[in-house]
Coordinates of C-alpha atoms and ligand atoms in Angstrom, one line a residue:
M1 CA 0.0 0.0 0.0
Y2 CA 2.8 2.4 0.8
D3 CA 6.1 2.8 -1.1
Y4 CA 8.3 1.8 1.9
Q5 CA 12.1 1.5 1.6
N6 CA 14.4 0.3 4.3
T7 CA 16.9 3.1 3.9
L8 CA 18.0 6.1 6.0
Q9 CA 17.4 8.4 3.1
Y10 CA 13.8 7.2 2.7
A11 CA 13.1 7.6 6.4
Q12 CA 14.5 11.1 6.6
Q13 CA 12.5 12.1 3.6
Q14 CA 9.3 10.9 5.2
D15 CA 10.2 13.0 8.3
Q16 CA 10.9 16.0 6.2
T17 CA 7.5 15.9 4.5
D18 CA 5.6 14.8 7.6
P19 CA 3.2 17.7 8.5
L20 CA 3.1 16.5 12.1
S21 CA 6.9 16.4 12.6
P22 CA 7.0 19.8 14.3
F23 CA 4.9 18.2 17.2
C24 CA 8.0 16.3 18.3
D25 CA 9.2 19.6 19.7
R26 CA 6.2 19.9 22.0
F27 CA 7.5 17.0 24.0
L28 CA 10.4 16.5 26.3
I29 CA 12.2 13.4 25.0
P30 CA 14.2 11.5 27.7
Q31 CA 17.9 11.5 27.1
R32 CA 20.8 9.2 27.9
D33 CA 24.4 10.5 27.8
G34 CA 23.1 13.7 26.1
L35 CA 21.3 11.8 23.3
P36 CA 17.6 11.5 22.9
L37 CA 16.2 8.1 23.4
T38 CA 13.9 6.4 20.9
Y39 CA 10.9 6.2 23.1
L40 CA 8.4 3.6 21.9
C41 CA 6.6 3.2 25.2
G42 CA 3.8 5.6 24.9
N43 CA 1.5 2.7 25.4
S44 CA 2.6 2.6 29.0
L45 CA 3.4 6.2 29.9
G46 CA 3.2 8.9 27.3
L47 CA 5.9 11.6 27.3
Q48 CA 5.7 14.9 29.0
P49 CA 4.4 17.8 26.9
V50 CA 6.5 20.9 27.2
A51 CA 3.3 22.8 28.1
A52 CA 2.7 20.6 31.2
R53 CA 5.0 22.5 33.5
E54 CA 3.6 25.8 32.5
A55 CA 0.0 24.6 33.1
L56 CA 1.0 23.3 36.5
N57 CA 2.8 26.5 37.4
R58 CA -0.3 28.5 36.5
E59 CA -2.5 26.6 38.9
L60 CA 0.2 26.7 41.6
E61 CA 0.2 30.4 41.3
V62 CA -3.6 30.6 41.5
W63 CA -3.3 28.5 44.7
Q64 CA -0.5 30.7 46.0
G65 CA -2.3 33.9 45.2
H66 CA -5.9 33.0 46.0
G67 CA -6.0 30.1 48.4
V68 CA -9.5 28.7 48.6
E69 CA -10.8 31.5 46.5
G70 CA -9.1 29.7 43.5
W71 CA -12.3 27.7 43.2
F72 CA -14.3 30.8 42.3
E73 CA -11.8 33.5 41.4
G74 CA -9.5 34.2 38.5
E75 CA -10.0 33.8 34.8
E76 CA -10.6 30.1 35.1
P77 CA -12.1 29.1 38.4
W78 CA -11.2 25.6 39.5
L79 CA -14.9 24.9 40.1
Y80 CA -15.5 24.5 36.4
Y81 CA -12.1 23.0 35.5
H82 CA -13.5 19.7 34.2
R83 CA -15.5 21.7 31.7
Y84 CA -12.4 23.1 30.1
C85 CA -11.4 19.5 29.1
K86 CA -14.7 18.4 27.8
E87 CA -14.7 19.7 24.2
P88 CA -11.2 18.4 23.3
L89 CA -11.9 15.1 25.1
A90 CA -15.1 14.7 23.2
K91 CA -13.3 15.1 19.9
V92 CA -10.7 12.5 20.8
V93 CA -13.4 9.8 21.5
G94 CA -16.1 10.8 19.0
A95 CA -18.6 12.0 21.6
L96 CA -20.8 15.0 22.6
P97 CA -19.2 17.1 25.3
S98 CA -22.1 16.3 27.6
E99 CA -21.2 12.6 27.2
V100 CA -17.7 12.8 28.6
C101 CA -16.1 13.8 31.9
P102 CA -12.6 13.7 33.1
M103 CA -12.6 12.3 36.7
N104 CA -11.0 9.8 39.1
N105 CA -8.8 7.0 37.9
L106 CA -9.5 4.2 35.5
T107 CA -10.3 1.2 37.6
V108 CA -12.4 3.4 40.0
N109 CA -14.4 4.6 37.0
L110 CA -14.9 1.0 35.7
H111 CA -16.5 0.1 39.1
L112 CA -18.7 3.2 38.9
M113 CA -19.9 2.3 35.4
L114 CA -20.5 -1.3 36.4
T115 CA -22.7 0.0 39.3
S116 CA -24.8 1.9 36.8
F117 CA -24.9 -0.5 33.8
Y118 CA -24.7 -4.0 35.3
R119 CA -28.4 -4.5 36.1
P120 CA -28.8 -8.3 36.6
T121 CA -32.1 -10.0 36.8
A122 CA -32.8 -13.6 37.8
E123 CA -32.5 -14.8 34.2
R124 CA -30.0 -12.3 32.9
L125 CA -27.1 -11.9 35.2
K126 CA -24.0 -12.8 33.2
V127 CA -21.2 -10.5 32.0
L128 CA -19.4 -11.2 28.7
T129 CA -15.8 -10.2 28.6
I130 CA -12.5 -11.4 27.0
A131 CA -10.1 -13.8 28.6
S132 CA -6.7 -12.4 29.6
D133 CA -7.9 -8.8 29.6
F134 CA -5.8 -6.3 31.5
P135 CA -5.5 -7.6 35.1
S136 CA -7.1 -4.6 36.8
D137 CA -10.2 -5.1 34.6
Q138 CA -10.3 -8.8 35.6
Y139 CA -10.0 -8.0 39.3
A140 CA -12.6 -5.3 39.0
L141 CA -15.1 -7.6 37.3
E142 CA -14.4 -10.5 39.7
T143 CA -14.8 -8.4 42.8
H144 CA -17.7 -6.3 41.5
L145 CA -19.7 -9.5 40.8
R146 CA -18.9 -10.8 44.2
T147 CA -20.0 -7.7 46.0
R148 CA -23.3 -7.9 44.0
G149 CA -23.8 -11.4 45.3
Y150 CA -22.7 -13.4 42.3
N151 CA -20.0 -16.0 41.8
P152 CA -17.7 -14.8 39.1
E153 CA -17.0 -18.4 38.1
E154 CA -20.6 -18.7 37.1
A155 CA -21.4 -15.1 36.1
L156 CA -18.5 -14.4 33.8
V157 CA -18.4 -15.5 30.2
E158 CA -15.0 -15.1 28.6
V159 CA -14.2 -15.2 24.9
K160 CA -10.7 -16.6 24.0
P161 CA -8.6 -16.7 20.8
R162 CA -8.9 -20.0 19.0
E163 CA -6.3 -22.7 19.6
G164 CA -3.0 -21.6 18.0
E165 CA -4.1 -18.0 17.4
Y166 CA -3.1 -14.9 19.3
T167 CA -6.0 -12.6 18.6
L168 CA -9.8 -12.8 18.9
R169 CA -12.1 -13.2 15.9
T170 CA -15.0 -10.9 15.7
E171 CA -17.2 -13.7 14.5
D172 CA -16.4 -15.6 17.7
I173 CA -17.4 -12.7 19.9
L174 CA -20.6 -12.2 18.0
Q175 CA -21.4 -15.9 18.2
V176 CA -20.9 -16.0 22.0
I177 CA -23.3 -13.0 22.3
D178 CA -25.8 -14.9 20.3
T179 CA -25.3 -18.1 22.3
H180 CA -25.7 -16.4 25.7
A181 CA -28.1 -13.7 24.7
D182 CA -30.8 -14.8 27.1
S183 CA -28.5 -14.8 30.1
L184 CA -26.3 -11.8 29.5
A185 CA -26.8 -8.6 31.5
L186 CA -23.7 -6.7 30.1
V187 CA -20.8 -6.9 27.7
V188 CA -17.6 -5.2 28.8
M189 CA -14.1 -5.5 27.5
S190 CA -11.0 -3.6 26.3
G191 CA -11.5 -2.0 22.9
L192 CA -7.8 -2.3 22.1
H193 CA -6.1 -5.2 23.7
Y194 CA -3.1 -4.1 25.8
Y195 CA -1.0 -7.2 25.1
T196 CA -1.6 -8.1 21.5
G197 CA -2.4 -4.6 20.2
Q198 CA -5.6 -5.9 18.6
V199 CA -8.5 -3.5 18.1
L200 CA -11.8 -5.2 18.5
D201 CA -14.7 -4.4 16.2
M202 CA -16.5 -2.2 18.7
P203 CA -19.4 -1.1 16.4
A204 CA -20.1 -4.7 15.4
I205 CA -20.0 -6.0 19.0
T206 CA -22.2 -3.1 20.2
H207 CA -24.7 -3.7 17.4
Q208 CA -24.9 -7.4 18.1
A209 CA -25.4 -6.9 21.9
H210 CA -28.0 -4.2 21.3
R211 CA -30.1 -6.6 19.2
Y212 CA -30.7 -8.3 22.5
H213 CA -30.9 -5.1 24.6
I214 CA -27.6 -5.9 26.3
P215 CA -25.6 -2.8 27.2
V216 CA -22.0 -2.6 26.1
G217 CA -19.0 -0.8 27.7
F218 CA -15.4 -0.5 26.6
D219 CA -12.2 0.1 28.4
L220 CA -10.3 2.4 26.0
A221 CA -7.1 2.6 28.0
H222 CA -5.0 1.6 25.0
A223 CA -7.3 3.1 22.4
V224 CA -7.8 6.7 23.5
G225 CA -5.6 9.1 21.6
N226 CA -4.3 6.2 19.5
Y227 CA -7.1 4.6 17.6
P228 CA -10.0 6.9 16.5
V229 CA -13.3 5.8 18.1
Q230 CA -16.8 7.2 17.5
L231 CA -18.5 6.3 20.7
H232 CA -21.6 8.4 20.1
D233 CA -22.3 7.2 16.6
W234 CA -21.5 3.6 17.5
E235 CA -24.1 3.9 20.3
V236 CA -21.7 2.4 22.9
D237 CA -23.4 2.6 26.3
F238 CA -20.3 3.6 28.3
A239 CA -16.6 3.8 28.2
V240 CA -13.7 4.5 30.5
W241 CA -10.0 5.2 29.9
C242 CA -6.9 6.6 31.4
S243 CA -4.9 9.6 30.2
Y244 CA -1.3 8.7 31.1
K245 CA -0.8 6.4 28.1
Y246 CA -1.3 7.9 24.6
L247 CA -2.9 11.0 26.1
N248 CA 0.4 12.1 27.7
S249 CA -1.2 13.5 30.8
G250 CA 1.3 12.3 33.3
P251 CA 1.8 9.3 35.6
G252 CA -1.5 8.4 37.2
G253 CA -3.2 11.2 35.3
V254 CA -6.9 11.7 35.5
S255 CA -9.2 9.1 33.9
G256 CA -12.3 9.8 31.8
I257 CA -15.8 8.4 31.3
F258 CA -18.3 8.3 28.4
V259 CA -22.0 7.8 29.1
H260 CA -24.1 7.8 26.0
E261 CA -26.7 10.6 25.8
R262 CA -29.6 8.3 25.7
H263 CA -28.8 7.3 29.3
H264 CA -28.6 10.8 30.7
Q265 CA -32.2 11.0 31.8
A266 CA -32.6 7.3 32.6
G267 CA -32.2 7.6 36.3
L268 CA -29.6 4.9 36.4
P269 CA -28.4 3.8 39.8
R270 CA -25.1 5.2 40.8
L271 CA -22.6 5.7 43.6
A272 CA -22.7 9.4 44.1
G273 CA -20.7 12.1 45.8
W274 CA -21.1 15.9 46.1
W275 CA -19.1 16.7 43.0
G276 CA -21.8 15.1 40.9
Y277 CA -24.5 17.1 42.5
Q278 CA -26.1 20.0 40.6
E279 CA -23.3 22.6 40.3
E280 CA -25.5 25.7 41.1
R281 CA -26.7 24.2 44.3
R282 CA -23.8 22.1 45.4
F283 CA -22.8 24.4 48.2
E284 CA -26.3 24.6 49.7
M285 CA -25.4 21.2 51.1
T286 CA -28.9 19.9 51.2
K287 CA -30.1 16.4 51.7
G288 CA -31.1 14.2 48.7
F289 CA -28.8 13.7 45.7
V290 CA -29.7 15.5 42.5
P291 CA -27.2 14.7 39.8
M292 CA -25.8 17.2 37.3
A293 CA -26.9 16.6 33.7
G294 CA -24.9 14.2 31.6
A295 CA -21.6 12.4 32.3
D296 CA -20.7 15.1 34.9
G297 CA -23.4 13.7 37.2
W298 CA -21.1 10.6 37.8
Q299 CA -18.4 12.7 39.4
L300 CA -17.8 11.9 43.1
S301 CA -15.0 13.9 44.5
T302 CA -13.3 17.2 44.3
P303 CA -11.1 16.9 41.2
T304 CA -7.3 17.0 41.3
I305 CA -6.9 20.3 39.7
L306 CA -3.1 19.8 39.1
A307 CA -3.8 16.6 37.2
L308 CA -6.6 18.3 35.2
A309 CA -4.3 21.1 34.3
V310 CA -1.8 18.8 32.7
H311 CA -4.5 16.8 31.0
R312 CA -6.0 20.0 29.5
A313 CA -2.6 21.1 28.2
S314 CA -2.1 17.7 26.6
L315 CA -5.6 17.6 25.1
A316 CA -4.9 21.0 23.4
I317 CA -2.1 19.3 21.4
F318 CA -4.5 16.6 20.2
E319 CA -7.0 19.3 19.2
E320 CA -4.3 21.2 17.3
A321 CA -2.9 18.1 15.6
G322 CA -6.3 16.5 14.9
M323 CA -7.1 12.8 15.5
E324 CA -7.5 12.2 11.7
N325 CA -4.1 13.6 10.9
L326 CA -2.6 11.6 13.8
R327 CA -4.2 8.4 12.6
A328 CA -3.0 8.9 9.1
K329 CA 0.6 9.3 10.2
S330 CA 0.2 6.5 12.7
E331 CA -0.9 4.0 10.1
R332 CA 2.1 4.9 7.9
L333 CA 4.6 4.9 10.8
T334 CA 3.5 1.6 12.3
G335 CA 3.2 0.1 8.8
Y336 CA 6.8 1.1 8.3
L337 CA 7.9 -0.7 11.4
E338 CA 5.9 -3.8 10.2
F339 CA 7.6 -3.5 6.8
I340 CA 11.0 -3.4 8.4
L341 CA 10.2 -6.4 10.7
R342 CA 9.1 -8.3 7.6
E343 CA 12.5 -7.6 6.0
I344 CA 14.3 -8.9 9.1
N345 CA 12.1 -12.0 9.1
H346 CA 12.8 -12.6 5.5
K347 CA 16.5 -12.2 5.9
Y348 CA 16.9 -14.3 9.1
G349 CA 14.3 -17.0 8.9
N350 CA 11.4 -15.5 10.8
P351 CA 12.8 -14.9 14.3
V352 CA 10.0 -12.5 15.2
T353 CA 6.3 -13.4 15.3
M354 CA 3.8 -10.5 15.0
M355 CA 1.0 -11.1 17.4
T356 CA -0.7 -7.8 16.4
P357 CA -3.0 -8.1 13.4
A358 CA -1.4 -7.2 10.1
G359 CA -4.2 -4.9 8.9
A360 CA -4.1 -1.2 10.0
S361 CA -7.9 -1.3 10.7
E362 CA -7.4 -3.9 13.4
R363 CA -4.6 -2.2 15.4
G364 CA -3.4 1.1 16.8
C365 CA 0.2 2.1 16.8
Q366 CA 1.6 -0.8 18.9
L367 CA 3.1 -3.9 17.5
S368 CA 3.5 -6.8 19.9
L369 CA 6.4 -9.1 18.9
L370 CA 6.7 -12.7 20.1
V371 CA 10.4 -13.5 20.2
E372 CA 10.7 -17.2 21.2
E373 CA 14.4 -17.4 21.2
R374 CA 16.6 -14.9 23.1
G375 CA 13.7 -12.4 23.3
K376 CA 15.1 -10.8 26.5
V377 CA 18.6 -10.6 25.0
L378 CA 17.2 -8.8 22.0
F379 CA 15.1 -6.5 24.2
D380 CA 18.2 -5.6 26.3
E381 CA 20.1 -5.0 23.0
L382 CA 17.4 -2.5 21.9
V383 CA 17.6 -0.7 25.3
R384 CA 21.4 -0.6 25.1
N385 CA 21.0 1.1 21.7
G386 CA 18.6 3.7 23.3
I387 CA 15.4 2.1 22.0
I388 CA 12.8 2.0 24.8
G389 CA 9.9 -0.4 24.3
D390 CA 8.6 -2.7 26.9
W391 CA 9.1 -6.3 27.9
R392 CA 6.3 -8.6 28.9
E393 CA 7.2 -12.0 30.3
P394 CA 7.8 -14.6 29.0
N395 CA 8.7 -13.5 25.4
C396 CA 6.9 -10.4 24.2
I397 CA 8.4 -7.1 23.1
R398 CA 5.9 -4.3 22.6
L399 CA 6.9 -1.3 20.4
A400 CA 4.6 1.6 20.0
P401 CA 5.7 4.4 17.6
T402 CA 3.4 7.3 18.3
P403 CA 2.6 9.9 15.7
L404 CA 3.1 12.8 18.0
Y405 CA 6.7 12.3 19.0
N406 CA 8.2 9.4 17.0
T407 CA 9.8 9.6 13.6
F408 CA 10.4 7.4 10.6
E409 CA 14.1 7.6 11.2
E410 CA 13.7 6.2 14.7
V411 CA 11.7 3.3 13.2
W412 CA 14.4 2.7 10.7
R413 CA 17.0 2.6 13.5
V414 CA 15.0 -0.2 15.2
G415 CA 15.5 -2.2 12.0
Q416 CA 19.3 -1.5 12.1
V417 CA 19.6 -2.8 15.6
L418 CA 17.7 -5.9 14.8
D419 CA 19.7 -6.5 11.6
H420 CA 22.9 -6.1 13.6
F421 CA 21.7 -8.4 16.3
Y422 CA 20.7 -11.2 14.0
S423 CA 23.7 -10.9 11.7
Q424 CA 26.0 -11.4 14.7
N425 CA 24.1 -14.4 16.2
Ligands
LIG1 C1 -3.4 0.7 31.9 C2 -4.7 0.0 32.1 C3 -5.3 0.0 33.3 C4 -4.8 0.7 34.5 O1 -5.8 1.1 35.4 P1 -5.5 2.2 36.5 O2 -6.8 2.2 37.3 O3 -5.3 3.5 35.7 O4 -4.3 1.8 37.3 C5 -6.5 -0.7 33.4 N1 -7.0 -1.4 32.3 C6 -6.4 -1.4 31.1 C7 -7.1 -2.1 30.0 C8 -5.2 -0.7 31.0 O5 -4.6 -0.7 29.8

């Protein structure tokens, strides 16, 4: 599809003509011995935007100068801070601003959404998910079911890849929904799998579940800011995500939720706190919870303004770059890494197995490589050469070239290190 060439000249040319290349300068690239590292780990912790420090300093100054009045005073009172993030966040996830809210952290939000959307009845009490989803999601489901009085062994239905395959087939997921339609109360799973990098067919899964009036929620931890989603149009019921991976909002940065508009007036059960109470009357401190309209009504606690400030600064970069442009570069850049890995495999007898689907439509920027022989030795060699991916036991290397701060030249260099490694061994 693209005209890829495994040469430095080609890679440098791509960078020169890349309209997004100036965005590299918006990030602080970690260095070693005075040289920038090739950071392919945005799937775990995105890099620091240059604007983050300034955004933090601004709020530290408001705190310094106004104390408690910072909630109400100044150009941008803290009281409304979550609102400043809603527009750009809505664009990133294909939602209406009223459908999204930055709040809490991811696993907390997953529990909150389960409280609202898991409505078991005597016949329908099961939850469909995927086997080997991210551990925190598994623990959340297991313990959530227990606290609601169900045995997870009986209440959880898990879809697995077929024998000898790494990724899930959409047809299998749709089939399981069909098979268990009468007993399912909820479908909830990652939209982009953290380990394999596979994107699930979220619209198809949602459509199928809705045929049986089963609500659907996605954990978009690895999708948000990476793979474009259209949560509103796909009619997804709810979603949660974190902001410290591709959204570059800092370690433990604020999470976000999506609740589809059609649920806003539904009076769903929820675990409430004062921050979800109607804003105009919050400080009247009256008895009886009355939620704010939309996703905001799921807020519980006083937000961490410093985390929101960084989040907001980071979201501004996404708004400026545009998800469509980012995705266009991302497909090219990850496709280039795939092309180079194929060359290595061709030259050295397939030492590297790609677990991630080959088609761009079924993946984000991350490629997950299974390296059966000397995987850790290869990983350490990459690190020694300043290439930071991540290692997952027992034999997986994940490399995630991001379109905001990675370059074609960096991807080309990965190929050079691999070539050198396999030519020596
Ligand atoms: C990163 C990640 C998490 C982490 O959850 P926290 O509550 O932010 O610690 C959970 N689920 C998935 C799918 C993830 O990728």
